[in-house]
XYZ file of C-alpha atoms in Angstrom:
453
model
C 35.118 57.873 163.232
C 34.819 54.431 161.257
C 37.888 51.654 161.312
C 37.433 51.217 158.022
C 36.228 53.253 155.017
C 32.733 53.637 153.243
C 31.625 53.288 149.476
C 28.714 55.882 148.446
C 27.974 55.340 145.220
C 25.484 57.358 143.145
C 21.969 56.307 142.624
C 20.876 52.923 141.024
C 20.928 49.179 141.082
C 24.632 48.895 139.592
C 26.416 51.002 142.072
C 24.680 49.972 145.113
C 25.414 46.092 144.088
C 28.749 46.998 144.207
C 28.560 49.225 147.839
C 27.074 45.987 149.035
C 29.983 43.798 147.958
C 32.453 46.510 148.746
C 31.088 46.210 152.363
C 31.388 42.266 152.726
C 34.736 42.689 150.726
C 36.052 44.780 154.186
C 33.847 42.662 156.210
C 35.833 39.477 154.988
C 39.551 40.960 155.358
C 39.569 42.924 158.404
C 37.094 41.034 160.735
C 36.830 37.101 159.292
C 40.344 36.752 158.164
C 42.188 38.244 160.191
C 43.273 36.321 163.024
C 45.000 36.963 166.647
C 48.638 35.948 166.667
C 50.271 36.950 169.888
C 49.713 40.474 170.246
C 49.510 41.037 167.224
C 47.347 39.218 163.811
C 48.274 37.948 160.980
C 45.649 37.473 157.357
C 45.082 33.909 156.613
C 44.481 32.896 153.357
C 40.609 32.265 153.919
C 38.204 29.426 154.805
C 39.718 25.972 155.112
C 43.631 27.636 154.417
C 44.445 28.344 158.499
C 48.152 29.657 157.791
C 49.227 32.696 155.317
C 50.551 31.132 152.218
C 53.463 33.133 150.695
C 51.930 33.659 147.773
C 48.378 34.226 149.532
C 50.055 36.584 151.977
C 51.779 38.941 148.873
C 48.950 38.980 147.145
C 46.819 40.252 149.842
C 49.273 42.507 151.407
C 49.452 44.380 147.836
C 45.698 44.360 146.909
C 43.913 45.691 149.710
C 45.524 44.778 153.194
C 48.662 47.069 153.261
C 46.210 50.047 152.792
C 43.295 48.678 155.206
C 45.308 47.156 157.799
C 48.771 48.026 157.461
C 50.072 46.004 161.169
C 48.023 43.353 160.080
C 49.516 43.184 156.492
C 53.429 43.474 157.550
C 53.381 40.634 160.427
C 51.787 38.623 157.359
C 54.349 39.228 155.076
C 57.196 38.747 157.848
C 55.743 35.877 158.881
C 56.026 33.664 155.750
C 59.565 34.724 156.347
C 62.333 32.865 158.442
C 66.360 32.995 158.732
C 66.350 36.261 156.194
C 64.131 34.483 153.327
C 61.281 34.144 152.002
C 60.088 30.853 152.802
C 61.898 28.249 151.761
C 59.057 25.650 150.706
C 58.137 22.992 147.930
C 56.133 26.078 146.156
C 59.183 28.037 145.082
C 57.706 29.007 141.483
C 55.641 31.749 143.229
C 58.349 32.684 146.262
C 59.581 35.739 144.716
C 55.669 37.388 144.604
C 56.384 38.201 148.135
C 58.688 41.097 146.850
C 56.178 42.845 144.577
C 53.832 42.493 148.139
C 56.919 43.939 149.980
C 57.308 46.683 148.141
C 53.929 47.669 148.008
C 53.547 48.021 151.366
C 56.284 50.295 151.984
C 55.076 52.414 149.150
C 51.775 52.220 150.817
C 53.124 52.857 154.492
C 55.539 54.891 154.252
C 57.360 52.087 156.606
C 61.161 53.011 155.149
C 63.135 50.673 157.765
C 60.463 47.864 156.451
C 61.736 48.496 152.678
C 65.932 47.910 153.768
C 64.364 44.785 155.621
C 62.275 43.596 152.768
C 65.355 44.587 150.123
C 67.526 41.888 152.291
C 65.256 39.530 152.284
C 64.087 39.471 148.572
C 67.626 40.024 147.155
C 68.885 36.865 149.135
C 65.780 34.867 148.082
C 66.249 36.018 144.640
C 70.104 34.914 144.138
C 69.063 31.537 144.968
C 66.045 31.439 142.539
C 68.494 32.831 140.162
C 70.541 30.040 140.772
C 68.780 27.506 141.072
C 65.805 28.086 138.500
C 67.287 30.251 135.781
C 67.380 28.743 132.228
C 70.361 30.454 130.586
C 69.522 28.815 127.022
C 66.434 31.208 126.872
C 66.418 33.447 129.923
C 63.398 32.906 131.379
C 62.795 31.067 134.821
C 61.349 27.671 135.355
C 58.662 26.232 137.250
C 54.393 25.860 136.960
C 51.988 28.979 137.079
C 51.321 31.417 139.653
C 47.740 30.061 139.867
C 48.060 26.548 139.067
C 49.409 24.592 142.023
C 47.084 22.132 140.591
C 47.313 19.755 137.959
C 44.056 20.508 136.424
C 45.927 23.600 135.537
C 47.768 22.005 132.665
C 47.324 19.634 129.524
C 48.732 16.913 128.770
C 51.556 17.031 129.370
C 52.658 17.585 131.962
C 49.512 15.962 133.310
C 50.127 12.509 133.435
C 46.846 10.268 133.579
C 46.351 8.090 135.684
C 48.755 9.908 138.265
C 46.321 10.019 141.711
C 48.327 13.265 142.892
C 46.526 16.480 142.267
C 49.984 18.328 143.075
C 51.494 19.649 140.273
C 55.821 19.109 140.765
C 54.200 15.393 141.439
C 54.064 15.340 137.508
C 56.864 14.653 135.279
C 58.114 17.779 133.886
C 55.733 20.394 135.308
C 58.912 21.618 136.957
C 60.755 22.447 133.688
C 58.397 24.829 132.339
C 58.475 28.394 131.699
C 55.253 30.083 132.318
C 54.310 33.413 131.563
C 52.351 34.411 134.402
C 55.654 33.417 136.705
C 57.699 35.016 134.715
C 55.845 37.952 134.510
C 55.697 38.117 138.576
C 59.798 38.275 138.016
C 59.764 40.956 136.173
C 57.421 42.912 138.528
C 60.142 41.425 141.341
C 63.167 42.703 139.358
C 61.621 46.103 139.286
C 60.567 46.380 143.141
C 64.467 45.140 144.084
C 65.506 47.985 142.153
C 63.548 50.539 143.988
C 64.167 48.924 147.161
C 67.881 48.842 146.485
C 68.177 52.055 145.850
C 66.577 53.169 149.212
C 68.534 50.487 151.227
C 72.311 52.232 149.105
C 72.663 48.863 147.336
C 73.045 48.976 143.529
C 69.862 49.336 141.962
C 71.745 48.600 138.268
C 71.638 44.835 138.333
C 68.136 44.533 138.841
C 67.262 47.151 136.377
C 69.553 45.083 133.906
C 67.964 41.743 134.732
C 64.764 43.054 134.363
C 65.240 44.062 130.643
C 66.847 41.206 129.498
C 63.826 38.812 130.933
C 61.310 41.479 129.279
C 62.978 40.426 126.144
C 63.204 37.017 126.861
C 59.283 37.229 127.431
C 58.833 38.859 124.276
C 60.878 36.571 122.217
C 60.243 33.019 123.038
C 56.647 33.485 124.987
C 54.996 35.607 122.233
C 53.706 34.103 118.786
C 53.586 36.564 116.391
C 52.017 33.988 114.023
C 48.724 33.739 116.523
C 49.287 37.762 117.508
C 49.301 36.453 121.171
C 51.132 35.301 124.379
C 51.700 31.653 125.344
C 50.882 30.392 128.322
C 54.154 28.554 128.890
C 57.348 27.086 126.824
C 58.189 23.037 127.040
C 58.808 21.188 123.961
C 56.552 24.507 122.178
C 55.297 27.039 122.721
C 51.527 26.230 124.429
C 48.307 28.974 123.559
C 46.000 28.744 125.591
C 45.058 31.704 127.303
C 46.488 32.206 131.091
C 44.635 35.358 132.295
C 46.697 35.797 134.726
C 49.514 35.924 133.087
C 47.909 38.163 130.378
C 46.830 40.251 132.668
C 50.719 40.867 134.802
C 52.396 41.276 131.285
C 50.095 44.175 130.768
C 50.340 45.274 134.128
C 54.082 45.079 134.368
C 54.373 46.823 130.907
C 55.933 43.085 129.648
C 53.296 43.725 126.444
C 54.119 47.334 124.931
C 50.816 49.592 123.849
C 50.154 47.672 120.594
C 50.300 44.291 121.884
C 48.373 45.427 125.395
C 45.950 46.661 123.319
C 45.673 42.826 121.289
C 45.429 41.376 124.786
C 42.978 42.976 125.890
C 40.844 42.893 122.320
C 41.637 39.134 122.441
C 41.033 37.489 125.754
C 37.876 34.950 125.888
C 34.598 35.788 127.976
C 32.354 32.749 129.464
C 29.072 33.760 130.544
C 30.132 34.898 134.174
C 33.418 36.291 133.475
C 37.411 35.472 132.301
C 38.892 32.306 133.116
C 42.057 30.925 134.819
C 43.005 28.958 131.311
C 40.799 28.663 127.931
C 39.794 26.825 126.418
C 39.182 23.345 128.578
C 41.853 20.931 127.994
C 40.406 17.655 125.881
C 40.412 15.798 129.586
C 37.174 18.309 131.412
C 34.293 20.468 129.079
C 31.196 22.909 130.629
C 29.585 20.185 132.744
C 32.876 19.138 134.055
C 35.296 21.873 134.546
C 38.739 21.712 135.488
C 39.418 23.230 138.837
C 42.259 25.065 137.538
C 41.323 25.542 134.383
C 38.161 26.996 132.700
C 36.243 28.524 135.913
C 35.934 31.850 137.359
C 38.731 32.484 140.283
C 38.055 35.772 141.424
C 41.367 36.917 142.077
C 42.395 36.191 138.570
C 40.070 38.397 137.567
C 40.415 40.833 139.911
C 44.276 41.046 138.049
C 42.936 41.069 134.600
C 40.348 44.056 135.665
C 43.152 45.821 136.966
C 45.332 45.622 133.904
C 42.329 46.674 131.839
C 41.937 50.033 134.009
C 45.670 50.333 133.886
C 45.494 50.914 129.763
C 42.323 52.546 129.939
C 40.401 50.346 128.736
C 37.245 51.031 130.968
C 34.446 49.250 129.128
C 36.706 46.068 129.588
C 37.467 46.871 133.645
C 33.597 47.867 133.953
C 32.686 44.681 132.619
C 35.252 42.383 135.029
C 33.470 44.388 137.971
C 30.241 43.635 136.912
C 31.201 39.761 136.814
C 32.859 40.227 140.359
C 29.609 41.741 141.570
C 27.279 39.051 139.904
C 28.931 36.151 141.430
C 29.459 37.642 145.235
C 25.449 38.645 144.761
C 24.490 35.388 143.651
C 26.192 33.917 146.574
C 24.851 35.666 149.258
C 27.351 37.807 149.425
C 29.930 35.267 150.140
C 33.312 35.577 148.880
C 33.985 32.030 147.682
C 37.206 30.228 146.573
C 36.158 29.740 142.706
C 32.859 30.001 140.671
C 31.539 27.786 137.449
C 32.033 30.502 134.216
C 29.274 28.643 132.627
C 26.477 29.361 135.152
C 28.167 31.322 138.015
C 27.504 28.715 140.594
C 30.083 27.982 143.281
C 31.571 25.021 141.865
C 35.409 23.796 142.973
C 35.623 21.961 139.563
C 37.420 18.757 138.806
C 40.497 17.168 139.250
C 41.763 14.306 138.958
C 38.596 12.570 138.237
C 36.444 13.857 140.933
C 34.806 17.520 142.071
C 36.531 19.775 144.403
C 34.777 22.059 146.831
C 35.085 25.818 146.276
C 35.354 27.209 149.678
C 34.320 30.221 151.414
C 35.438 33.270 153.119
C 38.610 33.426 150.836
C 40.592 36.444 151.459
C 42.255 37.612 147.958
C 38.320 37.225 146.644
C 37.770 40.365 148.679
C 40.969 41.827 148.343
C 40.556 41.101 144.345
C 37.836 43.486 144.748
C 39.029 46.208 147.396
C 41.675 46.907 144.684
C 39.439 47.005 141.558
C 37.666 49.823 143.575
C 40.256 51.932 145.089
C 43.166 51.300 142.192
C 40.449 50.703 139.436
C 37.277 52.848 139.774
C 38.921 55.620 142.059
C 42.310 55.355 140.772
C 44.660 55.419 143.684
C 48.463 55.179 142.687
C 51.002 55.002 145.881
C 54.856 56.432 145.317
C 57.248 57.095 147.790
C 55.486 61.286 147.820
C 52.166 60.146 148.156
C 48.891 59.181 145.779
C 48.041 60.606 143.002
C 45.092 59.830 140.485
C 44.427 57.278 137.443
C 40.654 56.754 137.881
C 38.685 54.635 135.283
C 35.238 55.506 135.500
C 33.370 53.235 132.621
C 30.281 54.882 131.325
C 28.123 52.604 133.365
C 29.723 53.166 136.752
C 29.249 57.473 135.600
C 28.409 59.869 138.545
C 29.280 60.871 141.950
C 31.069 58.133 144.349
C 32.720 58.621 147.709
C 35.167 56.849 149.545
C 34.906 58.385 153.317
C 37.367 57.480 156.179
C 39.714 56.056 153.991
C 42.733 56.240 156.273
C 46.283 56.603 154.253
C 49.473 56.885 157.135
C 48.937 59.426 159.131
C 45.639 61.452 157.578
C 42.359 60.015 156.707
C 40.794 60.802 153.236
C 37.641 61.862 151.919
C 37.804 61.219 148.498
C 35.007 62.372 146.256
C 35.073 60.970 142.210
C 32.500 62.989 139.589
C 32.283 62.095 135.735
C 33.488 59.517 133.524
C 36.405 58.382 131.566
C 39.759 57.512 132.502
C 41.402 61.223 133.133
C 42.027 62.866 136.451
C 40.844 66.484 134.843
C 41.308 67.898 138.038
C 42.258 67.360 141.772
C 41.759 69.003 144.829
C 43.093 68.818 148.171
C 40.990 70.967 150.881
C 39.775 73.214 148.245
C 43.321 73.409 146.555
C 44.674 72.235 143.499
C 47.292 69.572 143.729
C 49.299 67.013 141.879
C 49.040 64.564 144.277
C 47.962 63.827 147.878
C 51.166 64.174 149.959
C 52.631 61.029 152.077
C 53.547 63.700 154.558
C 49.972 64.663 155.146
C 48.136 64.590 159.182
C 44.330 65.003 159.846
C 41.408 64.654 158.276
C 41.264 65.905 154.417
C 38.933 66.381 151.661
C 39.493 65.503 147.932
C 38.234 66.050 144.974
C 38.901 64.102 141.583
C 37.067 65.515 138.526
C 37.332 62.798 136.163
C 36.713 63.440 131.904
């Protein structure tokens, strides 16, 4: 039996491109990345990053590792942990990702006594966020962007020129803001304390509550009806440029209802290589000179905005972010860098303040940006507390027969077979057997079937 599972994908160029990719996608996470730690290992955040960022360690705990590696994934998350929070560091915009990451994993594991650990830990992080970062006046949170720990993120302001720091709180005012992609990553925290309350017997209510009341708050002061699109954060206005990420967690997160999903979706800008963290370029960087957090190809950003396509069914749209996934990790030797140029899919690092940034390799939530795209996206596994059932989005492109053998899930190991197209589970079968779902309760070694139409 294999430690980890295998992509077969029907015949043709397309679908072996992305079995190839699939492979150094595993390759990267469970062999390259992940790294001894006393008896145990933990998932760094990739080449050049030696320790598990919070935000690093959520992310790839909920994309791919909490499935793959499931040990591996919850002494990461613990370990960006200390005294009963979540670490209590100069990055606290991003902290509260670590619950969505938490709760994820239990879903995934099945790990119960992890979910009461991880409900302590989030709820006491969370009051002090609450505290400490809540703006009342419009009920949103402060801080900078989930991707943009970097000034090159933003325009001026907050970017102050001539300031040599490339940190973003090292700018006037950055701190103030209220971004939609963190507040989005909120609302996705809100609703995974709720769960997790309920399962630990605390009251699931005030999360629920808080939840709502920041949806509207999103909706209301980080929406422009006028431009028929979301902002990209709230300081003196309201700012519109495009932050994919942020675009791409309000759909996910059901933030954006069906209509205005559908507008995102419809409306977000393509380079020539893919989506970008921020478009356009701010007046300060252009195509030859790209801002490192700006207009360039991360792929974990677009690993999220693939996802939300698949999760409205838009499947041309996810088909397309795979394609630009599998185009860049081809064109790099099958590398899994840091960041690649949108114009002409290079690895570039892009600029900063005023000079050019490496991109580095062997980054971990590249590969786990893809691991999910194909088992959440293509194949269409959901995780609930009684197991996975189906959502697959099979674009016309990607139509056929794919397997995913020795996929292991707790305590059986899958077989799962995908025929058709579309973004309908027609039919699925367990063993021969019609189900609703694959049971979390479930030992052995199992075929299934997914019809898709």
């Amino acid at each position: 039996m294999t430690d980890r599972p295998v992509l077969v994908p029907p015949a043709g160029v397309r679908g072996e491109n992305l079995q190839v990719c699939y492979a150094a996608a595993l390759h990267n996470l469970l062999d390259v990345n992940t790294i001894p730690d006393g008896g145990t290992a933990y998932l760094r955040a990739g080449g050049g990053y030696s320790d598990p960022w919070t935000r690093d360690a959520a992310i790839n705990s909920w994309h791919a590792a909490s499935l793959l590696s499931p040990e591996v994934a919850r002494h990461t998350l613990l370990k960006v942990c200390g005294d009963g929070l979540i670490a209590q560091d100069n990055q606290w915009w991003d902290q509260i990702i670590w619950v969505i990451g938490a709760y994820h994993h239990r879903l995934v594991t099945g790990d119960t006594s992890f979910g009461v650990e991880a409900f302590r830990i989030g709820a006491a992080s969370f009051d002090i966020l609450r505290r400490d970062r809540f703006d009342a006046a419009t009920g949103l949170y402060r801080g900078p962007s989930l991707m943009q720990d970097g000034i090159a993120g933003f325009p001026e302001p907050p970017y102050q020129p001539g300031n040599p720091s490339s940190f973003v709180l090292d700018h006037p005012g950055a701190a103030e803001l209220r971004c939609l992609s963190t507040n989005a990553v909120y609302v996705g925290a809100l609703g995974a304390l709720e769960q997790l309350a309920a399962e630990a017997g605390a009251d699931p209510a005030p999360y629920a509550a808080q939840r709502a009341e920041l949806v509207a708050a999103i909706n209301e002061y980080l929406w422009s009806e006028e431009a028929g699109q979301y902002g990209y954060f709230l300081g003196d206005g309201l700012d519109l440029h495009q932050e994919t990420a942020g675009l791409a967690l309000a759909v996910e997160f059901g933030i954006a209802g069906p209509e205005r999903a559908a507008q995102v979706i419809a409306g977000i800008h393509h380079e020539p290589y893919g989506v970008v963290n921020v478009w356009p370029h701010f007046p300060r960087f252009d195509a030859q000179h790209p801002g490192r957090h700006n207009a360039i190809c991360w792929p974990m950003v677009m690993g999220l905005w693939g996802h939300a396509a698949a999760k409205v069914g838009e499947a041309a749209e996810f088909g397309r972010t795979v394609d630009d996934l599998v185009r860049l990790f081809r064109s790099s030797g099958d590398e899994l860098f840091e960041l690649y140029n949108a114009t002409t899919g290079e690895v570039d690092g892009g600029w900063q303040v005023g000079r050019q940034w490496e991109s580095l390799p062997d980054q971990t939530w590249s590969a786990t940006a893809l691991l999910r795209l194909v088992h959440e996206g293509l194949f269409g596994l959901e995780f609930g507390v009684d197991g996975i059932t189906f959502r697959p989005t099979v674009p016309s492109s990607y139509a056929g027969e794919w397997s995913l053998r020795s996929l292991r899930y707790q305590a059986a190991t899958l077989d799962i077979t995908l025929r058709g197209e579309g973004t309908e589970a027609r039919s699925v079968q367990l063993d021969g057997q019609n189900v609703t779902h694959v049971p979390a309760t479930l030992t052995g070694h199992h075929s299934v079937e997914v019809l898709v139409g």
